[in-house]
């Protein structure tokens, strides 16, 4: 049974009379109470007049719109007829892209899907640059306005695709994002997020109404934000736990979500421990010159024939290639290592790379796709600078995983399942990531992609009271480790900056090429 964030409850109240002088809103509340478990709903001041006028105009019968505001029923509107569709929007509030679905809260059906580039990018591609921008005069206001405008564009597109008469017919919004993005969304000062001891202004913001934020959806729509745990551990990872069911598993499992940061959580239904670190930008196309988001034209898989050196690749959408997304970059570098065209340090070996390797003013460049075969006529290349960035990212990733598991005395072999979230999980080849030493050397059946778990969790919050309650409980249950001041992490990072690792015994299934 669905227990959505917003409900339309049918009402037929006794008409007022000289013998019954109950006030209009009091009358409505009294009739609603039995359907709300006996509790009286609350009416926000800004909705008092609207609800009372509409209740009387409808002849004291129709449909009451009730928001679930952190367990408290809030009466925000009254309609003469129940709405044909009670629409709610689930939002993945990403640093680079926003992705959303529109759901029918009465049935759980998906009405529309859409995505959009985050309009804040013009103020900085990364979170740190945006936090610095927020410190300028009007900087925070600009960042807030940009993200609200992006959400409004996305909501308008969803409403159109779903055939709604207006975007204002959207009655609820659940938001899943990292801690910094939530601060920008709520117009909260993010400056302390990047300064020791890294404390947010709020981890678990209370629900609010859309009109308070300037959103284009119904002004009385409830806006529910998933809670965060720390500066680098946001509601998007709480969503991932909800979507994967990690917190309900009897066995110890791990969830990995790679985006702007690499966020990792380990545990089961008894305990959960988590950390986050900057391992993501090179993996999502933010560092490599030819890097791009996992979208049409991105090379997602690469193979190199060990005998002929011929390169085969697959692009998302099957069109001509434009660049490399994270999974394509991982595949390519793993294949370069297996064919001995790069060494264990991630450096090109000119004597083995052949004619695809070109020397330039910025070092060697490896031509993956010639210009004549590319979408825009420009060759797709991998430079030594890109390789170095990937080596840092892969080292950070493995160091994060080993530091976290070591904190609780869990070996990788003890993990029942490793859930891999986001575009990283959807497209990555775990085997190639193991070759690089990015993921632990485990049987491939251990790895399970879970797609956009941030959006999936936001959808569950829209539809299930239990998911909302779980999200709040999780924020208090998870132990968070701050890696910025963790010396063990730095030591493990140094040891991980080789392919697959300084200690090859950790990767017995990966060929080891000693020497040049």
PDB file of N, CA and C in Angstrom, residues 106-198:
ATOM      1  N   UNK A 106      -0.783   8.489  -6.546  1.00  0.00           N
ATOM      2  CA  UNK A 106      -1.895   7.599  -6.207  1.00  0.00           C
ATOM      3  C   UNK A 106      -1.623   6.158  -6.620  1.00  0.00           C
ATOM      4  N   UNK A 107      -0.794   5.983  -7.657  1.00  0.00           N
ATOM      5  CA  UNK A 107      -0.550   4.635  -8.184  1.00  0.00           C
ATOM      6  C   UNK A 107       0.919   4.242  -8.168  1.00  0.00           C
ATOM      7  N   UNK A 108       1.813   5.211  -8.098  1.00  0.00           N
ATOM      8  CA  UNK A 108       3.250   4.938  -8.186  1.00  0.00           C
ATOM      9  C   UNK A 108       3.767   4.875  -9.603  1.00  0.00           C
ATOM     10  N   UNK A 109       2.901   5.072 -10.590  1.00  0.00           N
ATOM     11  CA  UNK A 109       3.315   4.983 -11.992  1.00  0.00           C
ATOM     12  C   UNK A 109       4.219   6.150 -12.369  1.00  0.00           C
ATOM     13  N   UNK A 110       5.217   5.850 -13.218  1.00  0.00           N
ATOM     14  CA  UNK A 110       6.102   6.892 -13.729  1.00  0.00           C
ATOM     15  C   UNK A 110       5.414   7.574 -14.909  1.00  0.00           C
ATOM     16  N   UNK A 111       5.231   8.885 -14.800  1.00  0.00           N
ATOM     17  CA  UNK A 111       4.539   9.647 -15.841  1.00  0.00           C
ATOM     18  C   UNK A 111       5.503  10.226 -16.871  1.00  0.00           C
ATOM     19  N   UNK A 112       6.726  10.585 -16.441  1.00  0.00           N
ATOM     20  CA  UNK A 112       7.695  11.186 -17.355  1.00  0.00           C
ATOM     21  C   UNK A 112       9.081  11.156 -16.721  1.00  0.00           C
ATOM     22  N   UNK A 113      10.103  11.238 -17.590  1.00  0.00           N
ATOM     23  CA  UNK A 113      11.501  11.316 -17.152  1.00  0.00           C
ATOM     24  C   UNK A 113      12.183  12.436 -17.928  1.00  0.00           C
ATOM     25  N   UNK A 114      13.160  13.085 -17.289  1.00  0.00           N
ATOM     26  CA  UNK A 114      13.913  14.132 -17.979  1.00  0.00           C
ATOM     27  C   UNK A 114      15.219  14.392 -17.235  1.00  0.00           C
ATOM     28  N   UNK A 115      16.173  14.980 -17.941  1.00  0.00           N
ATOM     29  CA  UNK A 115      17.424  15.389 -17.302  1.00  0.00           C
ATOM     30  C   UNK A 115      17.876  16.710 -17.902  1.00  0.00           C
ATOM     31  N   UNK A 116      18.788  17.376 -17.216  1.00  0.00           N
ATOM     32  CA  UNK A 116      19.196  18.724 -17.594  1.00  0.00           C
ATOM     33  C   UNK A 116      20.548  19.020 -16.978  1.00  0.00           C
ATOM     34  N   UNK A 117      21.380  19.780 -17.705  1.00  0.00           N
ATOM     35  CA  UNK A 117      22.655  20.210 -17.133  1.00  0.00           C
ATOM     36  C   UNK A 117      22.402  21.205 -16.005  1.00  0.00           C
ATOM     37  N   UNK A 118      23.164  21.087 -14.938  1.00  0.00           N
ATOM     38  CA  UNK A 118      23.036  22.004 -13.804  1.00  0.00           C
ATOM     39  C   UNK A 118      23.472  23.407 -14.223  1.00  0.00           C
ATOM     40  N   UNK A 119      22.558  24.379 -14.111  1.00  0.00           N
ATOM     41  CA  UNK A 119      22.855  25.744 -14.527  1.00  0.00           C
ATOM     42  C   UNK A 119      23.940  26.420 -13.717  1.00  0.00           C
ATOM     43  N   UNK A 120      24.327  25.831 -12.586  1.00  0.00           N
ATOM     44  CA  UNK A 120      25.402  26.409 -11.777  1.00  0.00           C
ATOM     45  C   UNK A 120      26.773  26.236 -12.418  1.00  0.00           C
ATOM     46  N   UNK A 121      26.866  25.420 -13.437  1.00  0.00           N
ATOM     47  CA  UNK A 121      28.168  25.122 -14.036  1.00  0.00           C
ATOM     48  C   UNK A 121      28.876  26.389 -14.512  1.00  0.00           C
ATOM     49  N   UNK A 122      28.112  27.407 -14.901  1.00  0.00           N
ATOM     50  CA  UNK A 122      28.755  28.643 -15.365  1.00  0.00           C
ATOM     51  C   UNK A 122      29.517  29.357 -14.242  1.00  0.00           C
ATOM     52  N   UNK A 123      29.262  28.960 -12.992  1.00  0.00           N
ATOM     53  CA  UNK A 123      29.991  29.541 -11.870  1.00  0.00           C
ATOM     54  C   UNK A 123      31.122  28.627 -11.398  1.00  0.00           C
ATOM     55  N   UNK A 124      31.279  27.474 -12.047  1.00  0.00           N
ATOM     56  CA  UNK A 124      32.334  26.545 -11.676  1.00  0.00           C
ATOM     57  C   UNK A 124      31.896  25.122 -11.899  1.00  0.00           C
ATOM     58  N   UNK A 125      32.766  24.317 -12.522  1.00  0.00           N
ATOM     59  CA  UNK A 125      32.412  22.925 -12.813  1.00  0.00           C
ATOM     60  C   UNK A 125      32.434  22.056 -11.562  1.00  0.00           C
ATOM     61  N   UNK A 126      33.210  22.474 -10.555  1.00  0.00           N
ATOM     62  CA  UNK A 126      33.340  21.667  -9.355  1.00  0.00           C
ATOM     63  C   UNK A 126      32.759  22.393  -8.148  1.00  0.00           C
ATOM     64  N   UNK A 127      32.477  21.625  -7.116  1.00  0.00           N
ATOM     65  CA  UNK A 127      31.843  22.159  -5.907  1.00  0.00           C
ATOM     66  C   UNK A 127      32.722  23.194  -5.213  1.00  0.00           C
ATOM     67  N   UNK A 128      34.025  22.942  -5.125  1.00  0.00           N
ATOM     68  CA  UNK A 128      34.907  23.854  -4.391  1.00  0.00           C
ATOM     69  C   UNK A 128      34.892  25.243  -5.013  1.00  0.00           C
ATOM     70  N   UNK A 129      34.928  25.312  -6.345  1.00  0.00           N
ATOM     71  CA  UNK A 129      34.884  26.608  -7.028  1.00  0.00           C
ATOM     72  C   UNK A 129      33.576  27.327  -6.716  1.00  0.00           C
ATOM     73  N   UNK A 130      32.489  26.599  -6.658  1.00  0.00           N
ATOM     74  CA  UNK A 130      31.192  27.206  -6.364  1.00  0.00           C
ATOM     75  C   UNK A 130      31.120  27.688  -4.905  1.00  0.00           C
ATOM     76  N   UNK A 131      31.718  26.924  -4.003  1.00  0.00           N
ATOM     77  CA  UNK A 131      31.736  27.364  -2.606  1.00  0.00           C
ATOM     78  C   UNK A 131      32.504  28.682  -2.477  1.00  0.00           C
ATOM     79  N   UNK A 132      33.610  28.799  -3.198  1.00  0.00           N
ATOM     80  CA  UNK A 132      34.368  30.053  -3.185  1.00  0.00           C
ATOM     81  C   UNK A 132      33.545  31.182  -3.816  1.00  0.00           C
ATOM     82  N   UNK A 133      32.791  30.859  -4.858  1.00  0.00           N
ATOM     83  CA  UNK A 133      31.945  31.879  -5.487  1.00  0.00           C
ATOM     84  C   UNK A 133      30.857  32.344  -4.528  1.00  0.00           C
ATOM     85  N   UNK A 134      30.351  31.422  -3.723  1.00  0.00           N
ATOM     86  CA  UNK A 134      29.297  31.772  -2.773  1.00  0.00           C
ATOM     87  C   UNK A 134      29.768  32.809  -1.759  1.00  0.00           C
ATOM     88  N   UNK A 135      31.086  32.905  -1.540  1.00  0.00           N
ATOM     89  CA  UNK A 135      31.621  33.864  -0.573  1.00  0.00           C
ATOM     90  C   UNK A 135      31.657  35.290  -1.120  1.00  0.00           C
ATOM     91  N   UNK A 136      31.478  35.447  -2.428  1.00  0.00           N
ATOM     92  CA  UNK A 136      31.480  36.779  -3.030  1.00  0.00           C
ATOM     93  C   UNK A 136      30.144  37.485  -2.785  1.00  0.00           C
ATOM     94  N   UNK A 137      30.133  38.797  -2.989  1.00  0.00           N
ATOM     95  CA  UNK A 137      28.879  39.551  -2.893  1.00  0.00           C
ATOM     96  C   UNK A 137      27.873  38.981  -3.889  1.00  0.00           C
ATOM     97  N   UNK A 138      26.704  38.657  -3.413  1.00  0.00           N
ATOM     98  CA  UNK A 138      25.622  38.096  -4.232  1.00  0.00           C
ATOM     99  C   UNK A 138      25.956  36.722  -4.809  1.00  0.00           C
ATOM    100  N   UNK A 139      27.114  36.166  -4.436  1.00  0.00           N
ATOM    101  CA  UNK A 139      27.495  34.867  -4.998  1.00  0.00           C
ATOM    102  C   UNK A 139      26.532  33.753  -4.627  1.00  0.00           C
ATOM    103  N   UNK A 140      26.182  33.680  -3.347  1.00  0.00           N
ATOM    104  CA  UNK A 140      25.255  32.639  -2.910  1.00  0.00           C
ATOM    105  C   UNK A 140      23.889  32.817  -3.558  1.00  0.00           C
ATOM    106  N   UNK A 141      23.444  34.062  -3.677  1.00  0.00           N
ATOM    107  CA  UNK A 141      22.154  34.339  -4.320  1.00  0.00           C
ATOM    108  C   UNK A 141      22.169  33.890  -5.775  1.00  0.00           C
ATOM    109  N   UNK A 142      23.295  34.104  -6.460  1.00  0.00           N
ATOM    110  CA  UNK A 142      23.405  33.681  -7.865  1.00  0.00           C
ATOM    111  C   UNK A 142      23.351  32.167  -7.990  1.00  0.00           C
ATOM    112  N   UNK A 143      24.055  31.468  -7.102  1.00  0.00           N
ATOM    113  CA  UNK A 143      24.067  30.011  -7.151  1.00  0.00           C
ATOM    114  C   UNK A 143      22.682  29.446  -6.825  1.00  0.00           C
ATOM    115  N   UNK A 144      22.020  30.051  -5.857  1.00  0.00           N
ATOM    116  CA  UNK A 144      20.668  29.608  -5.494  1.00  0.00           C
ATOM    117  C   UNK A 144      19.703  29.833  -6.657  1.00  0.00           C
ATOM    118  N   UNK A 145      19.768  31.013  -7.257  1.00  0.00           N
ATOM    119  CA  UNK A 145      18.869  31.324  -8.372  1.00  0.00           C
ATOM    120  C   UNK A 145      19.107  30.382  -9.543  1.00  0.00           C
ATOM    121  N   UNK A 146      20.386  30.036  -9.794  1.00  0.00           N
ATOM    122  CA  UNK A 146      20.720  29.156 -10.918  1.00  0.00           C
ATOM    123  C   UNK A 146      20.137  27.764 -10.731  1.00  0.00           C
ATOM    124  N   UNK A 147      20.234  27.234  -9.492  1.00  0.00           N
ATOM    125  CA  UNK A 147      19.731  25.870  -9.299  1.00  0.00           C
ATOM    126  C   UNK A 147      18.210  25.847  -9.265  1.00  0.00           C
ATOM    127  N   UNK A 148      17.591  26.879  -8.700  1.00  0.00           N
ATOM    128  CA  UNK A 148      16.130  26.939  -8.711  1.00  0.00           C
ATOM    129  C   UNK A 148      15.616  27.049 -10.139  1.00  0.00           C
ATOM    130  N   UNK A 149      16.299  27.856 -10.961  1.00  0.00           N
ATOM    131  CA  UNK A 149      15.903  27.987 -12.366  1.00  0.00           C
ATOM    132  C   UNK A 149      16.033  26.653 -13.098  1.00  0.00           C
ATOM    133  N   UNK A 150      17.106  25.905 -12.815  1.00  0.00           N
ATOM    134  CA  UNK A 150      17.288  24.602 -13.458  1.00  0.00           C
ATOM    135  C   UNK A 150      16.190  23.627 -13.049  1.00  0.00           C
ATOM    136  N   UNK A 151      15.862  23.615 -11.762  1.00  0.00           N
ATOM    137  CA  UNK A 151      14.795  22.720 -11.286  1.00  0.00           C
ATOM    138  C   UNK A 151      13.462  23.110 -11.916  1.00  0.00           C
ATOM    139  N   UNK A 152      13.219  24.406 -12.040  1.00  0.00           N
ATOM    140  CA  UNK A 152      11.963  24.857 -12.656  1.00  0.00           C
ATOM    141  C   UNK A 152      11.889  24.450 -14.128  1.00  0.00           C
ATOM    142  N   UNK A 153      13.022  24.567 -14.847  1.00  0.00           N
ATOM    143  CA  UNK A 153      13.040  24.124 -16.242  1.00  0.00           C
ATOM    144  C   UNK A 153      12.714  22.633 -16.340  1.00  0.00           C
ATOM    145  N   UNK A 154      13.326  21.870 -15.460  1.00  0.00           N
ATOM    146  CA  UNK A 154      13.125  20.422 -15.481  1.00  0.00           C
ATOM    147  C   UNK A 154      11.682  20.067 -15.134  1.00  0.00           C
ATOM    148  N   UNK A 155      11.130  20.748 -14.137  1.00  0.00           N
ATOM    149  CA  UNK A 155       9.732  20.491 -13.739  1.00  0.00           C
ATOM    150  C   UNK A 155       8.771  20.839 -14.868  1.00  0.00           C
ATOM    151  N   UNK A 156       9.041  21.943 -15.555  1.00  0.00           N
ATOM    152  CA  UNK A 156       8.186  22.350 -16.673  1.00  0.00           C
ATOM    153  C   UNK A 156       8.234  21.324 -17.802  1.00  0.00           C
ATOM    154  N   UNK A 157       9.424  20.804 -18.077  1.00  0.00           N
ATOM    155  CA  UNK A 157       9.563  19.784 -19.121  1.00  0.00           C
ATOM    156  C   UNK A 157       8.817  18.508 -18.725  1.00  0.00           C
ATOM    157  N   UNK A 158       8.944  18.098 -17.470  1.00  0.00           N
ATOM    158  CA  UNK A 158       8.246  16.899 -17.004  1.00  0.00           C
ATOM    159  C   UNK A 158       6.737  17.064 -17.109  1.00  0.00           C
ATOM    160  N   UNK A 159       6.236  18.239 -16.685  1.00  0.00           N
ATOM    161  CA  UNK A 159       4.801  18.481 -16.743  1.00  0.00           C
ATOM    162  C   UNK A 159       4.289  18.399 -18.177  1.00  0.00           C
ATOM    163  N   UNK A 160       5.056  18.963 -19.110  1.00  0.00           N
ATOM    164  CA  UNK A 160       4.665  18.908 -20.515  1.00  0.00           C
ATOM    165  C   UNK A 160       4.655  17.499 -21.053  1.00  0.00           C
ATOM    166  N   UNK A 161       5.694  16.722 -20.723  1.00  0.00           N
ATOM    167  CA  UNK A 161       5.763  15.346 -21.213  1.00  0.00           C
ATOM    168  C   UNK A 161       4.645  14.480 -20.642  1.00  0.00           C
ATOM    169  N   UNK A 162       4.224  14.797 -19.407  1.00  0.00           N
ATOM    170  CA  UNK A 162       3.178  14.003 -18.763  1.00  0.00           C
ATOM    171  C   UNK A 162       1.772  14.463 -19.139  1.00  0.00           C
ATOM    172  N   UNK A 163       1.675  15.568 -19.890  1.00  0.00           N
ATOM    173  CA  UNK A 163       0.376  16.059 -20.310  1.00  0.00           C
ATOM    174  C   UNK A 163      -0.378  16.820 -19.239  1.00  0.00           C
ATOM    175  N   UNK A 164       0.333  17.336 -18.239  1.00  0.00           N
ATOM    176  CA  UNK A 164      -0.326  18.148 -17.221  1.00  0.00           C
ATOM    177  C   UNK A 164      -0.670  19.510 -17.810  1.00  0.00           C
ATOM    178  N   UNK A 165      -1.743  20.113 -17.317  1.00  0.00           N
ATOM    179  CA  UNK A 165      -2.177  21.417 -17.831  1.00  0.00           C
ATOM    180  C   UNK A 165      -1.177  22.510 -17.471  1.00  0.00           C
ATOM    181  N   UNK A 166      -0.486  22.367 -16.337  1.00  0.00           N
ATOM    182  CA  UNK A 166       0.475  23.380 -15.892  1.00  0.00           C
ATOM    183  C   UNK A 166       1.469  22.734 -14.944  1.00  0.00           C
ATOM    184  N   UNK A 167       2.659  23.338 -14.842  1.00  0.00           N
ATOM    185  CA  UNK A 167       3.679  22.820 -13.931  1.00  0.00           C
ATOM    186  C   UNK A 167       3.206  22.917 -12.487  1.00  0.00           C
ATOM    187  N   UNK A 168       2.283  23.837 -12.215  1.00  0.00           N
ATOM    188  CA  UNK A 168       1.766  24.005 -10.852  1.00  0.00           C
ATOM    189  C   UNK A 168       0.904  22.830 -10.397  1.00  0.00           C
ATOM    190  N   UNK A 169       0.646  21.877 -11.288  1.00  0.00           N
ATOM    191  CA  UNK A 169      -0.092  20.681 -10.883  1.00  0.00           C
ATOM    192  C   UNK A 169       0.801  19.683 -10.154  1.00  0.00           C
ATOM    193  N   UNK A 170       2.114  19.920 -10.140  1.00  0.00           N
ATOM    194  CA  UNK A 170       3.027  19.065  -9.386  1.00  0.00           C
ATOM    195  C   UNK A 170       2.905  19.426  -7.912  1.00  0.00           C
ATOM    196  N   UNK A 171       2.546  18.446  -7.086  1.00  0.00           N
ATOM    197  CA  UNK A 171       2.164  18.699  -5.695  1.00  0.00           C
ATOM    198  C   UNK A 171       3.222  18.277  -4.672  1.00  0.00           C
ATOM    199  N   UNK A 172       4.334  17.694  -5.114  1.00  0.00           N
ATOM    200  CA  UNK A 172       5.368  17.258  -4.169  1.00  0.00           C
ATOM    201  C   UNK A 172       6.703  17.189  -4.878  1.00  0.00           C
ATOM    202  N   UNK A 173       7.772  17.375  -4.119  1.00  0.00           N
ATOM    203  CA  UNK A 173       9.127  17.285  -4.647  1.00  0.00           C
ATOM    204  C   UNK A 173      10.014  16.636  -3.595  1.00  0.00           C
ATOM    205  N   UNK A 174      10.655  15.523  -3.947  1.00  0.00           N
ATOM    206  CA  UNK A 174      11.668  14.917  -3.078  1.00  0.00           C
ATOM    207  C   UNK A 174      13.035  15.163  -3.717  1.00  0.00           C
ATOM    208  N   UNK A 175      13.995  15.540  -2.900  1.00  0.00           N
ATOM    209  CA  UNK A 175      15.299  15.982  -3.406  1.00  0.00           C
ATOM    210  C   UNK A 175      16.407  15.145  -2.784  1.00  0.00           C
ATOM    211  N   UNK A 176      17.238  14.571  -3.642  1.00  0.00           N
ATOM    212  CA  UNK A 176      18.381  13.787  -3.207  1.00  0.00           C
ATOM    213  C   UNK A 176      19.640  14.394  -3.819  1.00  0.00           C
ATOM    214  N   UNK A 177      20.532  14.888  -2.977  1.00  0.00           N
ATOM    215  CA  UNK A 177      21.746  15.511  -3.498  1.00  0.00           C
ATOM    216  C   UNK A 177      22.844  15.531  -2.462  1.00  0.00           C
ATOM    217  N   UNK A 178      24.048  15.914  -2.890  1.00  0.00           N
ATOM    218  CA  UNK A 178      25.136  16.006  -1.921  1.00  0.00           C
ATOM    219  C   UNK A 178      24.933  17.223  -1.022  1.00  0.00           C
ATOM    220  N   UNK A 179      25.697  17.285   0.043  1.00  0.00           N
ATOM    221  CA  UNK A 179      25.480  18.304   1.074  1.00  0.00           C
ATOM    222  C   UNK A 179      25.648  19.714   0.521  1.00  0.00           C
ATOM    223  N   UNK A 180      26.626  19.912  -0.337  1.00  0.00           N
ATOM    224  CA  UNK A 180      26.859  21.250  -0.901  1.00  0.00           C
ATOM    225  C   UNK A 180      25.687  21.679  -1.772  1.00  0.00           C
ATOM    226  N   UNK A 181      25.209  20.767  -2.631  1.00  0.00           N
ATOM    227  CA  UNK A 181      24.101  21.123  -3.513  1.00  0.00           C
ATOM    228  C   UNK A 181      22.831  21.447  -2.718  1.00  0.00           C
ATOM    229  N   UNK A 182      22.608  20.744  -1.624  1.00  0.00           N
ATOM    230  CA  UNK A 182      21.445  21.035  -0.780  1.00  0.00           C
ATOM    231  C   UNK A 182      21.584  22.417  -0.152  1.00  0.00           C
ATOM    232  N   UNK A 183      22.813  22.792   0.248  1.00  0.00           N
ATOM    233  CA  UNK A 183      23.029  24.133   0.793  1.00  0.00           C
ATOM    234  C   UNK A 183      22.710  25.200  -0.258  1.00  0.00           C
ATOM    235  N   UNK A 184      23.169  25.001  -1.487  1.00  0.00           N
ATOM    236  CA  UNK A 184      22.864  25.966  -2.555  1.00  0.00           C
ATOM    237  C   UNK A 184      21.354  26.027  -2.806  1.00  0.00           C
ATOM    238  N   UNK A 185      20.715  24.875  -2.813  1.00  0.00           N
ATOM    239  CA  UNK A 185      19.277  24.786  -3.083  1.00  0.00           C
ATOM    240  C   UNK A 185      18.476  25.559  -2.035  1.00  0.00           C
ATOM    241  N   UNK A 186      18.911  25.475  -0.783  1.00  0.00           N
ATOM    242  CA  UNK A 186      18.207  26.136   0.317  1.00  0.00           C
ATOM    243  C   UNK A 186      18.754  27.538   0.620  1.00  0.00           C
ATOM    244  N   UNK A 187      19.752  27.965  -0.160  1.00  0.00           N
ATOM    245  CA  UNK A 187      20.382  29.278   0.036  1.00  0.00           C
ATOM    246  C   UNK A 187      21.034  29.379   1.415  1.00  0.00           C
ATOM    247  N   UNK A 188      21.759  28.310   1.767  1.00  0.00           N
ATOM    248  CA  UNK A 188      22.505  28.271   3.025  1.00  0.00           C
ATOM    249  C   UNK A 188      23.988  28.463   2.741  1.00  0.00           C
ATOM    250  N   UNK A 189      24.674  29.175   3.598  1.00  0.00           N
ATOM    251  CA  UNK A 189      26.098  29.451   3.414  1.00  0.00           C
ATOM    252  C   UNK A 189      26.903  28.151   3.487  1.00  0.00           C
ATOM    253  N   UNK A 190      27.621  27.786   2.405  1.00  0.00           N
ATOM    254  CA  UNK A 190      28.348  26.515   2.393  1.00  0.00           C
ATOM    255  C   UNK A 190      29.814  26.636   2.823  1.00  0.00           C
ATOM    256  N   UNK A 191      30.248  27.799   3.296  1.00  0.00           N
ATOM    257  CA  UNK A 191      31.683  28.044   3.451  1.00  0.00           C
ATOM    258  C   UNK A 191      32.361  27.067   4.412  1.00  0.00           C
ATOM    259  N   UNK A 192      31.649  26.589   5.441  1.00  0.00           N
ATOM    260  CA  UNK A 192      32.280  25.710   6.436  1.00  0.00           C
ATOM    261  C   UNK A 192      32.393  24.266   5.954  1.00  0.00           C
ATOM    262  N   UNK A 193      31.785  23.956   4.813  1.00  0.00           N
ATOM    263  CA  UNK A 193      31.851  22.584   4.314  1.00  0.00           C
ATOM    264  C   UNK A 193      33.268  22.185   3.915  1.00  0.00           C
ATOM    265  N   UNK A 194      34.077  23.142   3.512  1.00  0.00           N
ATOM    266  CA  UNK A 194      35.431  22.825   3.049  1.00  0.00           C
ATOM    267  C   UNK A 194      36.503  23.302   4.034  1.00  0.00           C
ATOM    268  N   UNK A 195      36.097  23.599   5.261  1.00  0.00           N
ATOM    269  CA  UNK A 195      37.039  24.068   6.274  1.00  0.00           C
ATOM    270  C   UNK A 195      36.917  23.197   7.520  1.00  0.00           C
ATOM    271  N   UNK A 196      38.055  22.771   8.046  1.00  0.00           N
ATOM    272  CA  UNK A 196      38.054  21.950   9.240  1.00  0.00           C
ATOM    273  C   UNK A 196      37.326  22.674  10.377  1.00  0.00           C
ATOM    274  N   UNK A 197      36.416  22.009  11.087  1.00  0.00           N
ATOM    275  CA  UNK A 197      36.132  20.558  11.106  1.00  0.00           C
ATOM    276  C   UNK A 197      35.030  20.109  10.151  1.00  0.00           C
ATOM    277  N   UNK A 198      34.758  20.862   9.066  1.00  0.00           N
ATOM    278  CA  UNK A 198      33.859  20.435   7.987  1.00  0.00           C
ATOM    279  C   UNK A 198      32.417  20.188   8.475  1.00  0.00           C
TER     280      UNK A 198
END
